Short mmCIF file of C-alpha atoms and ligand atoms in Angstrom, two decimals:
data_model
loop_
_atom_site.label_atom_id
_atom_site.label_comp_id
_atom_site.label_asym_id
_atom_site.label_seq_id
_atom_site.Cartn_x
_atom_site.Cartn_y
_atom_site.Cartn_z
CA MET K 1 172.12 125.99 228.62
CA ASP K 2 168.54 125.56 229.79
CA ARG K 3 165.72 128.09 229.88
CA ILE K 4 162.70 128.37 232.08
CA LEU K 5 159.35 128.86 230.39
CA ILE K 6 156.44 130.26 232.34
CA ARG K 7 152.87 130.69 231.19
CA GLY K 8 151.72 133.28 233.65
CA GLY K 9 148.52 134.88 234.80
CA ARG K 10 147.21 132.04 236.95
CA PRO K 11 147.09 132.09 240.75
CA LEU K 12 149.26 129.75 242.82
CA ASN K 13 147.58 127.13 244.97
CA GLY K 14 149.38 124.30 246.70
CA THR K 15 152.20 123.34 249.02
CA ILE K 16 155.91 123.96 248.56
CA THR K 17 158.58 122.35 250.74
CA ILE K 18 161.43 124.59 251.78
CA SER K 19 165.03 123.37 251.44
CA GLY K 20 168.01 123.85 253.73
CA ALA K 21 169.62 127.28 253.51
CA LYS K 22 172.33 127.59 250.88
CA ASN K 23 174.04 130.33 252.87
CA SER K 24 174.18 128.11 255.96
CA ALA K 25 175.15 124.91 254.17
CA LEU K 26 178.19 126.51 252.54
CA LYS K 27 179.67 127.70 255.86
CA LEU K 28 178.83 124.42 257.61
CA MET K 29 180.65 122.55 254.85
CA ALA K 30 183.71 124.80 255.36
CA ALA K 31 183.57 123.95 259.09
CA SER K 32 184.35 120.31 258.23
CA LEU K 33 187.94 121.40 257.49
CA LEU K 34 188.45 122.17 261.19
CA SER K 35 188.12 118.59 262.36
CA ASP K 36 189.79 115.26 261.64
CA ALA K 37 186.49 113.56 262.58
CA PRO K 38 183.48 113.35 260.24
CA LEU K 39 180.74 115.98 260.04
CA THR K 40 177.45 114.73 258.61
CA LEU K 41 175.03 117.38 257.41
CA SER K 42 171.35 116.79 256.66
CA ARG K 43 168.92 118.89 254.61
CA VAL K 44 171.77 120.04 252.37
CA PRO K 45 170.20 121.58 249.26
CA ALA K 46 171.19 120.10 245.88
CA LEU K 47 172.55 123.30 244.33
CA ALA K 48 175.37 124.24 242.01
CA ASP K 49 177.06 126.26 244.79
CA VAL K 50 177.05 123.25 247.13
CA ARG K 51 178.56 121.14 244.33
CA PHE K 52 181.29 123.73 243.66
CA LEU K 53 182.26 123.84 247.33
CA GLY K 54 182.19 120.01 247.50
CA GLN K 55 184.69 119.97 244.62
CA LEU K 56 186.93 122.46 246.38
CA LEU K 57 186.80 120.53 249.68
CA ALA K 58 187.62 117.28 247.85
CA ARG K 59 190.62 118.99 246.28
CA LEU K 60 191.71 120.06 249.79
CA GLY K 61 191.68 116.43 250.90
CA VAL K 62 188.20 116.15 252.43
CA SER K 63 186.29 112.97 251.68
CA VAL K 64 182.91 114.22 250.46
CA GLU K 65 180.23 111.54 250.42
CA ASP K 66 176.76 112.29 249.14
CA GLU K 67 174.63 109.80 251.10
CA GLY K 68 171.47 110.84 249.23
CA ALA K 69 168.29 112.58 250.43
CA GLY K 70 170.25 115.72 251.33
CA ARG K 71 172.80 113.99 253.60
CA LEU K 72 176.42 114.89 253.07
CA ARG K 73 179.25 113.27 255.01
CA LEU K 74 182.44 115.32 255.13
CA HIS K 75 185.59 113.84 256.58
CA ALA K 76 188.81 115.87 256.66
CA ARG K 77 190.99 113.24 258.29
CA ASP K 78 194.18 114.32 256.52
CA LEU K 79 194.32 117.46 254.44
CA ALA K 80 196.10 117.85 251.12
CA GLU K 81 198.12 120.97 250.15
CA PRO K 82 196.08 123.90 251.61
CA GLU K 83 195.63 125.70 248.32
CA ALA K 84 192.32 126.83 246.78
CA PRO K 85 192.85 127.70 243.12
CA TYR K 86 191.15 130.47 241.17
CA GLU K 87 189.17 128.06 238.91
CA LEU K 88 187.31 126.76 241.97
CA VAL K 89 187.00 129.94 244.07
CA ARG K 90 185.95 132.29 241.26
CA LYS K 91 182.65 130.44 240.77
CA MET K 92 181.41 131.35 244.19
CA ARG K 93 182.42 133.87 246.82
CA ALA K 94 181.61 131.62 249.79
CA SER K 95 184.54 129.35 248.85
CA PHE K 96 186.76 132.03 250.34
CA ASN K 97 185.59 130.82 253.77
CA VAL K 98 187.98 127.87 253.54
CA LEU K 99 190.87 130.26 254.22
CA GLY K 100 190.32 130.66 257.99
CA PRO K 101 189.77 126.94 258.72
CA LEU K 102 192.84 126.02 256.67
CA ILE K 103 195.06 128.46 258.59
CA ALA K 104 193.58 127.23 261.88
CA ARG K 105 194.20 123.58 261.06
CA GLU K 106 197.36 123.67 258.92
CA GLY K 107 199.06 126.92 259.95
CA ARG K 108 199.17 128.11 256.35
CA ALA K 109 196.99 128.48 253.24
CA LYS K 110 196.91 129.94 249.78
CA VAL K 111 193.42 130.89 248.60
CA SER K 112 192.37 132.81 245.50
CA LEU K 113 190.51 136.06 246.00
CA PRO K 114 186.80 135.33 245.33
CA GLY K 115 184.43 135.82 242.44
CA GLY K 116 180.66 135.28 242.74
CA CYS K 117 177.65 137.45 241.91
CA ALA K 118 178.27 140.71 240.11
CA ILE K 119 176.64 142.86 242.78
CA GLY K 120 179.15 145.58 243.41
CA ALA K 121 182.74 145.40 244.56
CA ARG K 122 182.26 143.05 247.55
CA PRO K 123 185.69 143.34 249.18
CA VAL K 124 187.13 140.87 251.72
CA ASN K 125 189.07 143.41 253.81
CA LEU K 126 187.06 142.58 256.97
CA HIS K 127 187.75 138.85 256.58
CA LEU K 128 191.47 139.54 256.32
CA MET K 129 191.40 142.03 259.19
CA ALA K 130 189.88 139.39 261.47
CA LEU K 131 192.35 136.69 260.44
CA GLU K 132 195.28 139.06 260.99
CA ALA K 133 193.95 139.99 264.43
CA LEU K 134 193.97 136.26 265.26
CA GLY K 135 197.66 136.13 264.36
CA ALA K 136 197.76 135.21 260.67
CA GLU K 137 200.41 136.89 258.54
CA ILE K 138 198.79 137.79 255.25
CA GLU K 139 200.26 138.68 251.91
CA LEU K 140 198.39 139.36 248.65
CA SER K 141 200.13 138.17 245.52
CA GLU K 142 198.85 137.69 241.97
CA GLY K 143 195.21 137.39 242.97
CA TYR K 144 195.93 135.03 245.87
CA VAL K 145 195.88 135.44 249.63
CA ILE K 146 198.92 133.75 251.10
CA ALA K 147 198.57 133.30 254.84
CA ARG K 148 200.82 131.84 257.51
CA ALA K 149 200.45 131.31 261.23
CA PRO K 150 203.54 129.32 262.12
CA ARG K 151 202.80 129.49 265.86
CA GLY K 152 199.04 128.89 265.41
CA LEU K 153 196.19 131.36 265.89
CA ALA K 154 195.54 133.11 269.21
CA GLY K 155 192.30 134.58 270.60
CA ALA K 156 191.79 138.34 270.23
CA ARG K 157 189.19 141.07 270.62
CA ILE K 158 187.96 142.12 267.19
CA VAL K 159 185.60 145.03 266.62
CA PHE K 160 184.15 144.96 263.13
CA PRO K 161 183.73 148.48 261.66
CA MET K 162 180.55 147.29 259.90
CA GLY K 163 178.32 144.24 260.09
CA SER K 164 179.39 141.57 257.60
CA VAL K 165 177.83 138.12 257.51
CA GLY K 166 180.78 136.53 255.75
CA ALA K 167 183.45 138.16 257.92
CA THR K 168 181.61 137.31 261.16
CA GLU K 169 181.36 133.66 260.09
CA HIS K 170 184.93 133.57 258.87
CA ALA K 171 186.29 134.97 262.14
CA MET K 172 184.20 132.46 264.09
CA LEU K 173 185.49 129.54 261.99
CA ALA K 174 189.10 130.60 262.51
CA ALA K 175 188.77 131.34 266.24
CA VAL K 176 187.30 127.95 267.20
CA LEU K 177 190.76 126.31 267.28
CA ALA K 178 192.71 129.47 268.35
CA LYS K 179 194.42 129.51 271.74
CA GLY K 180 192.40 131.39 274.38
CA GLU K 181 189.35 133.60 274.12
CA THR K 182 188.14 135.58 271.11
CA VAL K 183 185.52 138.29 271.43
CA LEU K 184 183.90 139.51 268.21
CA GLU K 185 182.02 142.81 268.46
CA HIS K 186 179.62 144.53 266.06
CA CYS K 187 178.88 141.18 264.47
CA ALA K 188 176.22 140.52 261.86
CA ARG K 189 173.16 138.77 263.41
CA GLU K 190 171.78 136.78 260.47
CA PRO K 191 170.25 133.37 261.39
CA GLU K 192 172.90 131.55 259.35
CA ILE K 193 175.50 132.77 261.87
CA ALA K 194 173.63 131.15 264.77
CA ASP K 195 173.23 127.98 262.67
CA LEU K 196 176.99 127.84 262.14
CA ALA K 197 177.71 128.50 265.83
CA ASP K 198 175.28 125.76 266.91
CA CYS K 199 176.88 123.29 264.49
CA LEU K 200 180.39 124.21 265.68
CA ASN K 201 179.23 123.66 269.27
CA ALA K 202 177.83 120.26 268.28
CA MET K 203 181.37 119.52 267.00
CA GLY K 204 182.81 120.47 270.40
CA ALA K 205 183.53 124.18 269.93
CA ARG K 206 182.66 126.74 272.61
CA VAL K 207 180.87 129.60 270.90
CA SER K 208 178.30 131.82 272.62
CA GLY K 209 176.33 134.91 271.65
CA ALA K 210 175.84 134.10 267.93
CA GLY K 211 172.74 135.95 266.71
CA THR K 212 173.64 138.95 268.90
CA ASP K 213 176.23 141.58 268.08
CA THR K 214 178.87 140.12 270.44
CA ILE K 215 180.16 136.58 269.98
CA THR K 216 182.60 134.94 272.39
CA ILE K 217 184.66 131.91 271.41
CA GLU K 218 186.76 129.85 273.83
CA GLY K 219 189.36 128.09 271.73
CA VAL K 220 189.53 124.28 271.95
CA ASP K 221 192.31 121.89 270.82
CA ARG K 222 190.20 119.54 268.78
CA LEU K 223 186.68 119.01 267.46
CA HIS K 224 184.85 115.69 267.36
CA GLU K 225 182.39 113.81 265.15
CA ALA K 226 178.99 115.49 264.77
CA GLU K 227 175.73 115.51 262.84
CA TRP K 228 173.86 118.68 262.00
CA THR K 229 170.68 119.65 260.12
CA VAL K 230 170.93 122.81 258.01
CA ALA K 231 168.44 125.57 258.95
CA PRO K 232 165.57 126.23 256.49
CA ASP K 233 166.34 128.69 253.70
CA ARG K 234 164.76 132.02 254.63
CA VAL K 235 165.50 133.49 251.19
CA GLU K 236 163.76 130.61 249.42
CA THR K 237 160.87 130.92 251.90
CA GLY K 238 160.60 134.65 251.24
CA THR K 239 160.86 134.17 247.50
CA TYR K 240 157.91 131.76 247.31
CA ALA K 241 155.92 133.92 249.71
CA ILE K 242 156.42 136.93 247.43
CA ALA K 243 155.58 134.76 244.40
CA ALA K 244 152.27 133.81 246.05
CA ALA K 245 151.53 137.45 246.83
CA ALA K 246 152.31 138.42 243.22
CA ALA K 247 150.36 135.65 241.48
CA GLY K 248 147.52 135.56 244.03
CA GLY K 249 145.97 132.39 245.47
CA ARG K 250 147.01 130.52 248.60
CA VAL K 251 150.32 128.72 249.18
CA ARG K 252 151.57 126.78 252.16
CA LEU K 253 155.33 126.66 252.73
CA ASP K 254 156.30 123.56 254.70
CA GLY K 255 159.60 123.14 256.54
CA ALA K 256 160.05 126.91 256.87
CA GLU K 257 161.14 128.89 259.94
CA PRO K 258 158.67 131.82 260.06
CA ASP K 259 160.72 133.60 262.76
CA HIS K 260 163.50 134.25 260.23
CA ASN K 261 161.30 136.45 258.02
CA HIS K 262 159.43 138.87 260.30
CA ALA K 263 160.41 141.97 258.30
CA LEU K 264 158.98 140.37 255.15
CA TRP K 265 155.73 139.24 256.79
CA ASP K 266 155.16 142.77 258.02
CA VAL K 267 155.73 144.28 254.57
CA LEU K 268 153.64 141.63 252.78
CA ARG K 269 150.72 142.24 255.14
CA ARG K 270 150.91 145.95 254.43
CA ALA K 271 150.96 145.10 250.71
CA GLY K 272 147.65 143.23 251.10
CA ALA K 273 148.66 139.60 251.67
CA GLU K 274 147.38 137.41 254.46
CA ILE K 275 150.12 135.60 256.39
CA THR K 276 149.46 132.76 258.83
CA ALA K 277 152.53 131.36 260.52
CA GLY K 278 152.73 128.20 262.64
CA ALA K 279 155.53 125.95 263.88
CA GLY K 280 157.58 124.97 260.83
CA HIS K 281 155.20 126.36 258.23
CA VAL K 282 153.67 129.53 256.89
CA GLU K 283 150.71 130.19 254.63
CA ILE K 284 150.42 133.14 252.25
CA ALA K 285 147.18 134.16 250.56
CA ARG K 286 146.12 137.13 248.48
CA SER K 287 142.90 137.83 246.67
CA GLY K 288 142.53 141.62 246.87
CA PRO K 289 144.59 144.37 245.22
CA ILE K 290 148.30 144.81 245.96
CA ARG K 291 149.21 148.02 247.79
CA ALA K 292 152.46 149.96 247.27
CA VAL K 293 154.89 149.75 250.22
CA ASP K 294 158.31 151.40 250.53
CA ILE K 295 161.21 149.25 251.72
CA GLN K 296 164.84 149.67 252.58
CA THR K 297 167.21 146.72 252.77
CA GLU K 298 168.97 146.30 256.11
CA PRO K 299 171.02 143.78 258.03
CA PHE K 300 168.96 141.13 259.88
CA PRO K 301 166.35 141.50 261.35
CA GLY K 302 165.62 144.19 258.73
CA PHE K 303 164.37 143.56 255.20
CA PRO K 304 166.99 141.33 253.51
CA THR K 305 168.86 142.47 250.42
CA ASP K 306 168.43 138.92 249.08
CA LEU K 307 164.66 139.55 248.75
CA GLN K 308 164.87 143.04 247.29
CA ALA K 309 164.66 142.00 243.63
CA GLN K 310 161.71 139.68 244.31
CA PHE K 311 159.88 142.43 246.18
CA MET K 312 160.45 144.83 243.30
CA ALA K 313 158.70 142.37 240.99
CA LEU K 314 155.70 142.41 243.35
CA MET K 315 155.65 146.20 243.55
CA THR K 316 155.33 146.54 239.74
CA LEU K 317 151.78 145.17 240.27
CA ALA K 318 150.92 147.41 243.24
CA ASP K 319 148.49 150.23 243.23
CA GLY K 320 150.72 153.34 243.46
CA ALA K 321 154.42 154.15 243.62
CA SER K 322 156.87 152.45 245.94
CA VAL K 323 160.43 153.41 246.78
CA ILE K 324 162.96 150.60 247.15
CA ARG K 325 166.27 151.59 248.71
CA GLU K 326 169.24 149.21 248.62
CA THR K 327 171.69 149.91 251.45
CA ILE K 328 173.79 146.70 251.53
CA PHE K 329 175.17 146.28 248.02
CA GLU K 330 175.87 148.78 245.27
CA ASN K 331 174.81 147.85 241.72
CA ARG K 332 172.03 145.54 242.86
CA PHE K 333 169.29 146.74 240.52
CA MET K 334 170.31 144.76 237.45
CA HIS K 335 166.87 143.15 237.43
CA ALA K 336 165.16 146.54 236.88
CA PRO K 337 165.82 146.76 233.10
CA GLU K 338 164.76 143.13 232.66
CA LEU K 339 161.53 143.73 234.62
CA THR K 340 160.95 146.72 232.34
CA ARG K 341 160.96 144.33 229.36
CA LEU K 342 157.88 142.72 230.91
CA GLY K 343 156.15 146.11 231.13
CA ALA K 344 157.26 147.36 234.58
CA ARG K 345 157.78 151.09 235.15
CA ILE K 346 160.93 151.52 237.24
CA ASP K 347 163.26 154.51 237.62
CA VAL K 348 166.61 153.78 239.23
CA ARG K 349 168.50 156.67 240.79
CA GLY K 350 171.63 155.68 242.65
CA ASN K 351 170.65 153.26 245.39
CA GLU K 352 166.91 153.96 245.03
CA ALA K 353 164.37 152.56 242.63
CA ILE K 354 160.92 154.05 242.21
CA VAL K 355 158.44 151.48 241.00
CA ARG K 356 155.20 152.84 239.57
CA GLY K 357 152.26 150.49 239.50
CA PRO K 358 150.00 148.97 238.72
CA VAL K 359 151.02 147.69 235.31
CA ARG K 360 149.74 144.63 233.47
CA LEU K 361 152.90 142.65 232.97
CA LYS K 362 153.20 140.88 229.60
CA GLY K 363 155.39 137.83 229.03
CA ALA K 364 158.68 138.32 227.13
CA PRO K 365 162.11 136.75 226.79
CA VAL K 366 164.38 137.94 229.61
CA MET K 367 167.83 137.14 230.86
CA ALA K 368 169.01 136.28 234.37
CA THR K 369 171.88 138.43 235.64
CA ASP K 370 172.51 137.22 239.18
CA LEU K 371 171.12 134.74 241.64
CA ARG K 372 168.36 136.73 243.34
CA ALA K 373 167.70 139.01 240.34
CA SER K 374 166.86 136.03 238.17
CA VAL K 375 164.18 134.73 240.49
CA SER K 376 162.49 138.15 240.42
CA LEU K 377 162.00 137.58 236.68
CA VAL K 378 160.36 134.23 237.43
CA ILE K 379 157.99 135.95 239.89
CA ALA K 380 157.12 138.64 237.34
CA GLY K 381 156.62 135.89 234.75
CA LEU K 382 154.13 134.10 237.03
CA ALA K 383 152.08 137.28 237.28
CA ALA K 384 152.44 138.28 233.61
CA GLU K 385 149.99 137.44 230.84
CA GLY K 386 151.40 135.09 228.24
CA GLU K 387 154.74 133.37 228.03
CA THR K 388 157.98 134.47 229.66
CA SER K 389 161.23 132.68 228.98
CA VAL K 390 164.16 133.22 231.31
CA SER K 391 167.58 132.41 229.90
CA ARG K 392 170.96 132.03 231.63
CA ILE K 393 169.31 130.14 234.45
CA TYR K 394 172.61 128.77 235.74
CA HIS K 395 172.27 131.72 238.10
CA LEU K 396 169.03 130.23 239.46
CA ASP K 397 170.58 126.78 239.79
CA ARG K 398 173.21 128.23 242.11
CA GLY K 399 170.63 129.05 244.76
CA PHE K 400 167.16 127.56 244.18
CA GLU K 401 166.74 123.81 244.46
CA ARG K 402 164.32 122.32 241.88
CA LEU K 403 162.69 125.71 241.39
CA GLU K 404 160.39 124.72 238.52
CA GLU K 405 159.26 121.50 240.26
CA LYS K 406 158.47 123.37 243.46
CA LEU K 407 156.56 126.15 241.71
CA ALA K 408 154.69 123.57 239.63
CA ALA K 409 153.70 121.86 242.93
CA GLY K 410 152.42 125.27 243.99
CA GLY K 411 150.20 125.42 240.91
CA ALA K 412 152.39 127.29 238.41
CA ASP K 413 152.59 126.50 234.71
CA ILE K 414 156.37 126.38 234.45
CA GLU K 415 158.93 124.12 232.81
CA ARG K 416 162.62 123.83 232.06
CA ARG K 417 163.69 123.38 228.46
CA PRO K 418 167.06 122.97 226.82
CA GLU K 419 168.00 126.32 225.21
CA GLU K 420 168.18 125.00 221.64
CA SER K 421 164.71 123.45 221.58
CA ALA K 422 163.02 126.27 223.50
C1 UD1 R 1 176.08 137.15 252.66
C2 UD1 R 1 175.17 136.26 251.85
C3 UD1 R 1 174.44 137.07 250.79
C4 UD1 R 1 173.73 138.24 251.42
C5 UD1 R 1 174.67 139.05 252.31
C6 UD1 R 1 173.98 140.16 253.07
C7 UD1 R 1 176.36 134.15 251.83
C8 UD1 R 1 177.07 133.11 251.03
N1 UD1 R 1 175.97 135.23 251.18
O1 UD1 R 1 177.05 137.69 251.77
O2 UD1 R 1 173.51 136.21 250.13
O3 UD1 R 1 173.25 139.09 250.40
O4 UD1 R 1 175.31 138.19 253.27
O5 UD1 R 1 172.96 139.63 253.87
O6 UD1 R 1 176.11 133.96 253.01
N2 UD1 R 1 181.93 144.13 253.11
C9 UD1 R 1 183.11 144.83 253.16
N3 UD1 R 1 184.26 144.16 253.46
C10 UD1 R 1 184.27 142.82 253.72
C11 UD1 R 1 183.06 142.11 253.70
C12 UD1 R 1 181.89 142.80 253.39
O7 UD1 R 1 183.15 146.03 252.91
O8 UD1 R 1 185.35 142.28 254.00
C13 UD1 R 1 180.66 144.83 252.79
C14 UD1 R 1 180.01 144.30 251.52
O9 UD1 R 1 180.55 144.88 250.36
C15 UD1 R 1 178.57 144.70 251.75
C16 UD1 R 1 178.41 144.56 253.26
O10 UD1 R 1 179.73 144.54 253.80
O11 UD1 R 1 178.37 146.04 251.39
C17 UD1 R 1 177.68 143.33 253.73
O12 UD1 R 1 178.25 142.19 253.11
P1 UD1 R 1 178.34 140.78 253.85
O13 UD1 R 1 177.39 140.79 254.98
O14 UD1 R 1 179.76 140.47 254.10
O15 UD1 R 1 177.79 139.81 252.74
P2 UD1 R 1 178.34 138.38 252.35
O16 UD1 R 1 178.78 137.65 253.55
O17 UD1 R 1 179.28 138.51 251.21
#
């Protein structure tokens, strides 16, 4: 297992290119199951999660061709047995999204209940509720969801009791081939949902309203061949922006979509960073002191939970105390004790963390615990004096493409080393 070594304490200066969004790419890949014609995706990030899902799709009978340079051609001409086993689904929660498309296309499926990041219980009750409303009969047995829709799926009105990104996407994927009209209410509004809807429409689906809280889907009989470019990763964009604010200096993020991160830009400006956004790029600079700002995670367009850990790393350096409240996931402060090893002063009480700054962070060995938490340790390491080594970086490889290369291009002293020789 590799480690990442960072010699911190130097400002970042340079340009970093943003990849396609992991959270979009995974749902777009699942959409390929709906069609017997090819779907070619561009700007697909080379990530462990994308590889896992590619393996699962291949097992389901999809021809998965990596054409290089981020192009992935997925062709589900004939599907194999619609069964997604535990070994493949447990690695990543988003694999569960194959369930809806399989029921829609094959009338039946058996999919393992998901695994994924250890950030709270993360149930799938809303996913199942939506699929049942569309006419699937669902049974849970020995860790598997066994679903049947012998007469096919039919459009329905579904009111989600709470906003869920995954359940909104899953319902949309299943409803595309259902008979008649589906109306989804109280939907999540994250940009990845609009990306999925736009791609489905490019494939011949009739989805409207994605990105608002009501989505309407007119079922169609068949989808056709399509090409789609994955939206830029707003979490990666936000992560490098926070890294630049923490380390100081000036960084340009190319290929980004600044409109997907307004909540972050607002908070970073209040924290003392300078943000200049243009079409397809954003520049972050900081030379003065960092100010303490309170945040609360919220569904889009609020401050994203996927940037909470990174922002906590920044706040350890701020002048004063900041309160960070996590409202989306329970148990999502696992990075706090690791940040403390670098000298941070953080008190966690329930879903609130109080971060008292400023401290002078000092490099130390730390361990990654989940995808976003681990990158907060990298950010702290960039700002810390001396050497920080982050172990268990398979978590990072799930969600950040060529992290060390990109940060090195941005001026960081960072490298990957095999664990044994580190
Ligand atoms: C997605 C993102 C993840 C991000 C999250 C919130 C992907 C692959 N992952 O996760 O990076 O942190 O959105 O922006 O896109 N819930 C239920 N029942 C359900 C489903 C969800 O109670 O059936 C709850 C969850 O426990 C959580 C909340 O709803 O408290 C929001 O979760 P959700 O939006 O579904 O997150 P994911 O789609 O899993």
